[in-house]
Short mmCIF file of C-alpha atoms in Angstrom, two decimals:
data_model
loop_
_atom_site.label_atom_id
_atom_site.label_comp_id
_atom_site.label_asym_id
_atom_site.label_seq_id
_atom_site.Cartn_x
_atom_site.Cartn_y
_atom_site.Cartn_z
CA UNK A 1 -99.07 -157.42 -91.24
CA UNK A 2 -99.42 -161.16 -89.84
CA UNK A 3 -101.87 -161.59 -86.90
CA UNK A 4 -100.02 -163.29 -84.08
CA UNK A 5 -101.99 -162.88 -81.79
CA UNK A 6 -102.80 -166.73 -79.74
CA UNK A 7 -101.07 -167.98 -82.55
CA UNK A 8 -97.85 -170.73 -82.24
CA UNK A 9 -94.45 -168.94 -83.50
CA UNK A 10 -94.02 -171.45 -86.33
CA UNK A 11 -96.63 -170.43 -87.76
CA UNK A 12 -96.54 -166.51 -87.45
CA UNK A 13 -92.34 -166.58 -88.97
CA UNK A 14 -93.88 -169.01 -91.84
CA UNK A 15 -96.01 -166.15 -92.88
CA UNK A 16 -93.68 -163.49 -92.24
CA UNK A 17 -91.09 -165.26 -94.33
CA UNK A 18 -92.98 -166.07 -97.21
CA UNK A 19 -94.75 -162.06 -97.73
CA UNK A 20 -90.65 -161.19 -97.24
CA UNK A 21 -89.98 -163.67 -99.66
CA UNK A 22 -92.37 -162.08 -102.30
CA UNK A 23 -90.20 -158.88 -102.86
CA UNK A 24 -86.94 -160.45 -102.24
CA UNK A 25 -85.87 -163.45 -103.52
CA UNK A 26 -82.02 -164.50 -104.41
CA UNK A 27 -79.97 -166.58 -103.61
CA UNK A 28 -77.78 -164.68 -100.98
CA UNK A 29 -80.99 -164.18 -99.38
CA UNK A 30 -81.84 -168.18 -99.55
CA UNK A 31 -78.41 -168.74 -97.66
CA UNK A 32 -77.47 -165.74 -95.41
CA UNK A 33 -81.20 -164.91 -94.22
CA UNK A 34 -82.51 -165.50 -90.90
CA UNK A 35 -85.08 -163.77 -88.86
CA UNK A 36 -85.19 -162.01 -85.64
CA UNK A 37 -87.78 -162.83 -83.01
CA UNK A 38 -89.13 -159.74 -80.74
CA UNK A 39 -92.09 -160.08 -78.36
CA UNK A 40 -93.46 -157.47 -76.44
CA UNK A 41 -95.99 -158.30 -73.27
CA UNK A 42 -98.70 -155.91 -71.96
CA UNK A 43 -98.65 -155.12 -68.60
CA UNK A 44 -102.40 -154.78 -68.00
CA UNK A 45 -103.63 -157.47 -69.90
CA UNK A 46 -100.47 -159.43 -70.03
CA UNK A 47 -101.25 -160.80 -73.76
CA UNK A 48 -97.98 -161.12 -76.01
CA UNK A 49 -96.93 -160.02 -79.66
CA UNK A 50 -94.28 -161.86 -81.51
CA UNK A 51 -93.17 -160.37 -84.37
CA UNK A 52 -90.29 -162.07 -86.92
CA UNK A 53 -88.13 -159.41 -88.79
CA UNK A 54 -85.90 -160.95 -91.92
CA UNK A 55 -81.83 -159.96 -91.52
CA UNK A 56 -79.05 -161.35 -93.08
CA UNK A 57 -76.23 -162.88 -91.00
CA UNK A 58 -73.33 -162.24 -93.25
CA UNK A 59 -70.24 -162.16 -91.35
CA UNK A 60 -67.74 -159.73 -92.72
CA UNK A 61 -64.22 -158.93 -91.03
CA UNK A 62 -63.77 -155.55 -90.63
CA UNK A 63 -60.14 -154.88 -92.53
CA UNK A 64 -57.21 -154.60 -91.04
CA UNK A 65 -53.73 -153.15 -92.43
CA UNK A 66 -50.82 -156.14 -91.74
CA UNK A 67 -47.39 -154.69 -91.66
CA UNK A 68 -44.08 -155.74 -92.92
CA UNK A 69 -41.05 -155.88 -90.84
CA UNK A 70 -37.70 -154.86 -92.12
CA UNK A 71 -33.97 -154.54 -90.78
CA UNK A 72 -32.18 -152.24 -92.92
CA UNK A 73 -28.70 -151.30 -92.21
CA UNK A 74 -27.98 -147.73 -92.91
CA UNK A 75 -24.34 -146.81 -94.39
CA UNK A 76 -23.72 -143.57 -93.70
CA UNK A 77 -21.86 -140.83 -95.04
CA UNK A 78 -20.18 -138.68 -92.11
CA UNK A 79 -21.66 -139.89 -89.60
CA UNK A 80 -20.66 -141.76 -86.14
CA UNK A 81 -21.18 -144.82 -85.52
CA UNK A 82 -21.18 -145.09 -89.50
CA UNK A 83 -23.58 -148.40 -89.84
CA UNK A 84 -26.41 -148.56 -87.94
CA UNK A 85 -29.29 -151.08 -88.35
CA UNK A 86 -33.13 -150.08 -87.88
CA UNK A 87 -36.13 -151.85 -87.64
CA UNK A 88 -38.88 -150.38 -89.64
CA UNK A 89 -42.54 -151.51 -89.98
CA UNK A 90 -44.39 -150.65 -93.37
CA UNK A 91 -47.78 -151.70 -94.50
CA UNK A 92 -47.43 -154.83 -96.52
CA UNK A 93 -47.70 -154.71 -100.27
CA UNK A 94 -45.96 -151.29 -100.09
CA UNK A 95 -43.77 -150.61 -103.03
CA UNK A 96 -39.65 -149.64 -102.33
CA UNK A 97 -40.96 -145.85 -102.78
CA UNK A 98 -42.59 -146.05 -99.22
CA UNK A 99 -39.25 -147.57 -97.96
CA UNK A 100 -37.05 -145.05 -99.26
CA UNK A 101 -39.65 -142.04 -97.53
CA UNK A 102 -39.91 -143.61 -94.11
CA UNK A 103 -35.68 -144.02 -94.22
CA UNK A 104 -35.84 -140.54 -95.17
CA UNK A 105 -37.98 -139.69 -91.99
CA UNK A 106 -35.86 -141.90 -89.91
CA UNK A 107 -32.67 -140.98 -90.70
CA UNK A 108 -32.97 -137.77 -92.11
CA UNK A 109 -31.79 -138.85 -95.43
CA UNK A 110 -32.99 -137.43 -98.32
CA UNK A 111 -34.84 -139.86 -100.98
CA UNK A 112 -32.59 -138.57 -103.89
CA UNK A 113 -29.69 -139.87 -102.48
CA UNK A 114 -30.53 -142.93 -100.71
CA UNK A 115 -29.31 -146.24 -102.47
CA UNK A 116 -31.34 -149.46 -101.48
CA UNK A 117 -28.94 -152.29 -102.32
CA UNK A 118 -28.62 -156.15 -101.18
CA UNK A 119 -24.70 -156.56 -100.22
CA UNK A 120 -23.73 -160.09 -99.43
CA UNK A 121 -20.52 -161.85 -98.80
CA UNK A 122 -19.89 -162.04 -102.91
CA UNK A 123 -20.09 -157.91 -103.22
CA UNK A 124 -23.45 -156.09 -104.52
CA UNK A 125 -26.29 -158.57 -105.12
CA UNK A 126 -29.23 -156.40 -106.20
CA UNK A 127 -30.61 -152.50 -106.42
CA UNK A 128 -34.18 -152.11 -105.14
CA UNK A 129 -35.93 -149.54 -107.30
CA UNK A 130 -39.03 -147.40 -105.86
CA UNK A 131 -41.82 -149.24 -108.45
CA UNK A 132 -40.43 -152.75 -106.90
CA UNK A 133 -42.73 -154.11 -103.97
CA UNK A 134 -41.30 -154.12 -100.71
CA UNK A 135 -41.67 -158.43 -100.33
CA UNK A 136 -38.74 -158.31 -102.49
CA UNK A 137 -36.87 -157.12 -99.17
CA UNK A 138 -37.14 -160.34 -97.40
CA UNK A 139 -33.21 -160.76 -96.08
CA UNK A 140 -32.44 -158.94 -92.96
CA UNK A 141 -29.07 -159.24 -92.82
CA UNK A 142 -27.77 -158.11 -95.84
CA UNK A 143 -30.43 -155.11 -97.21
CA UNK A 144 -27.99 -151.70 -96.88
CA UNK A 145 -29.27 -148.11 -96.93
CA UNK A 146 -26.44 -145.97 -98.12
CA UNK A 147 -26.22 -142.33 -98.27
CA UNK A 148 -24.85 -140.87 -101.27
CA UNK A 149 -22.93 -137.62 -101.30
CA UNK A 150 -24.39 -133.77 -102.59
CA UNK A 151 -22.79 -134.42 -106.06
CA UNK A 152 -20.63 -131.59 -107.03
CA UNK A 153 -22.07 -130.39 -109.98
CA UNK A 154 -25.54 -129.45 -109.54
CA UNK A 155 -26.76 -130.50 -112.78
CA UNK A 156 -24.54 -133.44 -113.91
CA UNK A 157 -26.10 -133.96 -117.69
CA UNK A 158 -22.23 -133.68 -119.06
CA UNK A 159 -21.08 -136.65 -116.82
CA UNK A 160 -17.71 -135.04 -116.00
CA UNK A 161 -18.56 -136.93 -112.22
CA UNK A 162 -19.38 -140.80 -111.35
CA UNK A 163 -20.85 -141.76 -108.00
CA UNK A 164 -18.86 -145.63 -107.29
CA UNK A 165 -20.39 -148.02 -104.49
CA UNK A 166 -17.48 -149.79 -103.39
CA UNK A 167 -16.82 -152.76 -101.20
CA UNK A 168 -14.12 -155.29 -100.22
CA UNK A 169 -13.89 -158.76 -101.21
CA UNK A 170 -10.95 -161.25 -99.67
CA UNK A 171 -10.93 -163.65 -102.61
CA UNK A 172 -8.35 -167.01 -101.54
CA UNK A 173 -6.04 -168.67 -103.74
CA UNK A 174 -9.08 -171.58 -104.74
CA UNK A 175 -11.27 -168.10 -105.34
CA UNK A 176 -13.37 -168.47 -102.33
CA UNK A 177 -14.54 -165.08 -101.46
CA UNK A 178 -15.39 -163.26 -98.15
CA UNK A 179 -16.80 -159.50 -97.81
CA UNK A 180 -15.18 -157.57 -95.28
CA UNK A 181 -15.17 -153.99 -94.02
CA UNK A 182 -17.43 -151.30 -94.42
CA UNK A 183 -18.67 -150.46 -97.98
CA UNK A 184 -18.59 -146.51 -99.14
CA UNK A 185 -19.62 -144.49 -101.67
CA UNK A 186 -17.93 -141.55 -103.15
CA UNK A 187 -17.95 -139.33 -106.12
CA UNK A 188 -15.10 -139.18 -108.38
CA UNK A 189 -14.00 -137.20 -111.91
CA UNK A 190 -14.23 -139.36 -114.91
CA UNK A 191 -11.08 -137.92 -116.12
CA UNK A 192 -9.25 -139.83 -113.34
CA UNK A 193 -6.26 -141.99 -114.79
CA UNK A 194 -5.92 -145.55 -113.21
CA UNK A 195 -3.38 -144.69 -110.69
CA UNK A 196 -5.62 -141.93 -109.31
CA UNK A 197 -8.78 -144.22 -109.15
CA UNK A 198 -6.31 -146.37 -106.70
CA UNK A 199 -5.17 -143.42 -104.95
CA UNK A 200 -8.52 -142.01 -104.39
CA UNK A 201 -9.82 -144.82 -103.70
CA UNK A 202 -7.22 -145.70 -100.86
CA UNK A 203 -7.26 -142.47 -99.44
CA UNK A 204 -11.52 -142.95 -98.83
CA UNK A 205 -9.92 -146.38 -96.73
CA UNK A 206 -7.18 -144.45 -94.82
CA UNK A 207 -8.96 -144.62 -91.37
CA UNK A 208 -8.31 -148.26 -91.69
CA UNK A 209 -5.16 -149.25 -93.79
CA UNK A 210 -2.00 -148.60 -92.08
CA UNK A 211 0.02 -145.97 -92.58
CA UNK A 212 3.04 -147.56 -94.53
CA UNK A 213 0.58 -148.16 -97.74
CA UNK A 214 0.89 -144.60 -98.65
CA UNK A 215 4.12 -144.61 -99.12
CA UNK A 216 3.53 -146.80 -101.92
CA UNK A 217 6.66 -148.93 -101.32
CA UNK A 218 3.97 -151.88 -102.66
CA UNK A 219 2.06 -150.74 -105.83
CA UNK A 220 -1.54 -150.61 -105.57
CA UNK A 221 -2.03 -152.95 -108.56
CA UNK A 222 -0.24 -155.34 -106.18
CA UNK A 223 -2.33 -154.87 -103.45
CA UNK A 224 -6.07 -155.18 -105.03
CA UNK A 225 -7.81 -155.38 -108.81
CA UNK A 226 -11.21 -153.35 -109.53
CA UNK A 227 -14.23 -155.11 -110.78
CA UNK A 228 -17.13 -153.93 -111.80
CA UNK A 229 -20.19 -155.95 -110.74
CA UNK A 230 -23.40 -154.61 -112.99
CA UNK A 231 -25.97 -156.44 -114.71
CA UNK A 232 -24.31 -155.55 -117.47
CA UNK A 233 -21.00 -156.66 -117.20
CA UNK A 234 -19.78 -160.18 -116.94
CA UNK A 235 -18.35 -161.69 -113.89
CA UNK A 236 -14.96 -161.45 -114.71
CA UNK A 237 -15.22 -157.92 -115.67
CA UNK A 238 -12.01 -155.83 -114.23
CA UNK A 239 -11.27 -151.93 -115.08
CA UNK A 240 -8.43 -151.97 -117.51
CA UNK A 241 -5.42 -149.90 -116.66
CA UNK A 242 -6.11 -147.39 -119.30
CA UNK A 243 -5.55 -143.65 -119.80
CA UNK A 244 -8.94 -143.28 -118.21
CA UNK A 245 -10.65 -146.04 -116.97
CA UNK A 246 -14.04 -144.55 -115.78
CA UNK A 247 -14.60 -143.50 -119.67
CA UNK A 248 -14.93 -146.98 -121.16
CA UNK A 249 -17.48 -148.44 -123.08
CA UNK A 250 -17.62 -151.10 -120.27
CA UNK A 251 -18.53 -148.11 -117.62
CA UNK A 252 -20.83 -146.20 -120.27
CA UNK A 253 -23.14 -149.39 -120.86
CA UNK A 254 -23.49 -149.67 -116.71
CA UNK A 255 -24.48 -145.99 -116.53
CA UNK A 256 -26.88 -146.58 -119.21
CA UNK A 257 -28.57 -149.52 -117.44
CA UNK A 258 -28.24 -147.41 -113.90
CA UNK A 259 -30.09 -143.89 -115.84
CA UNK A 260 -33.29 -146.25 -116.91
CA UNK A 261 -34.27 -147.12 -113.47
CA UNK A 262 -33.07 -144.34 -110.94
CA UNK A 263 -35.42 -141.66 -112.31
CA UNK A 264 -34.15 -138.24 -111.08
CA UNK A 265 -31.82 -139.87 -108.78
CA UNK A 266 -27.72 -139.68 -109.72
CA UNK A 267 -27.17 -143.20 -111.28
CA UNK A 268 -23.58 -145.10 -109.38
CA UNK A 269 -21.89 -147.94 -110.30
CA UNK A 270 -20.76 -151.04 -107.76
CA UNK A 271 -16.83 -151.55 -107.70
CA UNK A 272 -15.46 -154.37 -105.95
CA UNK A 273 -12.11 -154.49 -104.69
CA UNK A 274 -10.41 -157.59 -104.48
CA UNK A 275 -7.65 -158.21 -102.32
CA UNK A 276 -5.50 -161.46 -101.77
CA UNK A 277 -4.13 -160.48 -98.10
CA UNK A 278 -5.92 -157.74 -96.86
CA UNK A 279 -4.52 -158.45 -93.51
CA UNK A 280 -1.07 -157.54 -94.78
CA UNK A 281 -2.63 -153.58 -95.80
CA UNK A 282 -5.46 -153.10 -93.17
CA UNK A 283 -5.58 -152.69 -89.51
CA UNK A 284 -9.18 -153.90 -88.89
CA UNK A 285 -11.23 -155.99 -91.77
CA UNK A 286 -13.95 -156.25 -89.22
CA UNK A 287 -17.25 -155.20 -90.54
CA UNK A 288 -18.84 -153.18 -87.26
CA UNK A 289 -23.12 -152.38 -87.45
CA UNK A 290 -24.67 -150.93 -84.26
CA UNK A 291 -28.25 -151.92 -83.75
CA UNK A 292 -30.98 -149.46 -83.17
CA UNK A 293 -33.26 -150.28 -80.82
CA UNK A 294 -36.30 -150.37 -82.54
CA UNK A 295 -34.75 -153.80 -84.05
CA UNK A 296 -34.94 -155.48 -80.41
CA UNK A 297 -38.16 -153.76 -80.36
CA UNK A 298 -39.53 -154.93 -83.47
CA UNK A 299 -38.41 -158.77 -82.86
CA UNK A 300 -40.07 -158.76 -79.43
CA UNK A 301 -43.52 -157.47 -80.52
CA UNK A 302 -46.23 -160.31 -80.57
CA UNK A 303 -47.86 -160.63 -83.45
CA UNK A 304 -51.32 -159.39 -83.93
CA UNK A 305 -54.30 -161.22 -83.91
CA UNK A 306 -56.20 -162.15 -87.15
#
């Protein structure tokens, strides 16, 4: 205890500091330490106490969780209006997992059968896999949530089925490319031959081609080629007009590459379709996406302080 009584302040905090200093001494202490005056007056005989108590005046930010905006256009299945972009807001540093759950909340979607995929005006760009961070998702226009279909066979380990992402590519004569309509994704048998891939595939696009196609007058190999677009496969690789195109060696190694990263999810493949005049087969190439309000929302909100 330091007597402070008629004694100058200097002094009395001197003294205090160094008996402190005795039992703790480092060298946090040496920069962050300060002490606290407090003086208390007595009434009667109106004499004053000062007392000096060490504290450290670390300042430390309490934490705070920053979020991650993201525009995700969701493809889906049977629904109306079919695309519809949302805004969603995630913690930052989140991995794709916590993506695919709060699209599942949103949308009602579940996880198993939501495909995260980038889809630009060249066809299918990337898949976004759950251990993937979510930073990765950093282009709002072109990130896709589609809904895949109940598979058919509940346990799929013979691979009689194939889910296909497809999408349409207008490729000119000096091979400049241009996306156009709305992408899909169906399930299909293996077993198809080439002409029934076409077929089936048209028939998924009938809401939009006119009706005269399906009479066929113009063979589909006339109207558009099939290319797969995989990691896997080079650029220039087209399904052959085989027996059965969907069991090639070409389609095997892509479902290989698909099983290692989709976990218990049914692996797809991405087709392109590549048409010359899609004008001359389709009565709207338009590519129509109805935005949610929470994007508005989301673009409006100020930022939040530091």
């Amino acid at each position: 205890m330091v007597n402070s009584y008629g004694r100058p302040d200097e002094l009395i905090a001197a003294e205090t500091l160094a008996n402190h200093i005795r039992c703790n001494n480092s060298f946090v202490q040496a920069v962050f330490q300060a002490q606290f005056r407090s003086s208390l007056t007595c009434p009667q005989c109106e004499k004053q106490s000062n007392t000096f108590d060490p504290f450290h005046c670390i300042s430390v930010q309490l934490p705070q969780i920053s979020q991650q905006v993201l525009f995700i256009t969701v493809l889906y299945l049977k629904q109306h209006p079919k695309q519809v972009r949302l805004g969603l807001s995630i913690p930052a540093g989140s991995p794709v997992l916590i993506v695919r759950q709060q699209l599942n909340f949103d949308t009602n979607i579940a996880t198993d059968r939501i495909i995260l995929v980038e889809i630009n005006n060249s066809g299918f760009s990337r898949i976004f896999y759950d251990y993937q961070p979510c930073s990765i998702l950093n282009n709002e226009e072109s990130i896709y949530c589609v809904e895949m279909p109940v598979s058919r066979i509940s346990d799929n380990t013979t691979g009689m089925t194939i889910m296909l992402l497809v999408t349409n590519l207008k490729v000119s004569y000096n091979n400049e490319t241009a996306r156009f309509g709305t992408p899909f994704c169906i399930e299909v048998d293996r077993d198809l031959s080439f002409l029934e891939l076409q077929k089936k595939l048209l028939r998924e696009m009938s809401l939009v081609l006119k009706p005269e196609v399906f009479s066929y007058k113009t063979s589909p190999n006339n109207m558009f080629r099939i290319r797969l677009q995989d990691p896997s496969a080079d650029p220039d690789s087209y399904l052959e007009n085989v027996e059965h195109p969907l069991f090639t060696e070409l389609i095997d190694m892509a479902l290989s590459l698909a099983n290692e990263n989709v976990g218990s999810r049914t692996p797809h493949i991405n087709l392109i379709l590549e048409w010359k005049e899609p004008e001359l087969f389709f009565n709207n190439i338009q590519d129509i996406i109805v935005e949610h309000e929470s994007v508005q929302r989301l673009k409006d909100r100020k930022p939040e302080p530091p």
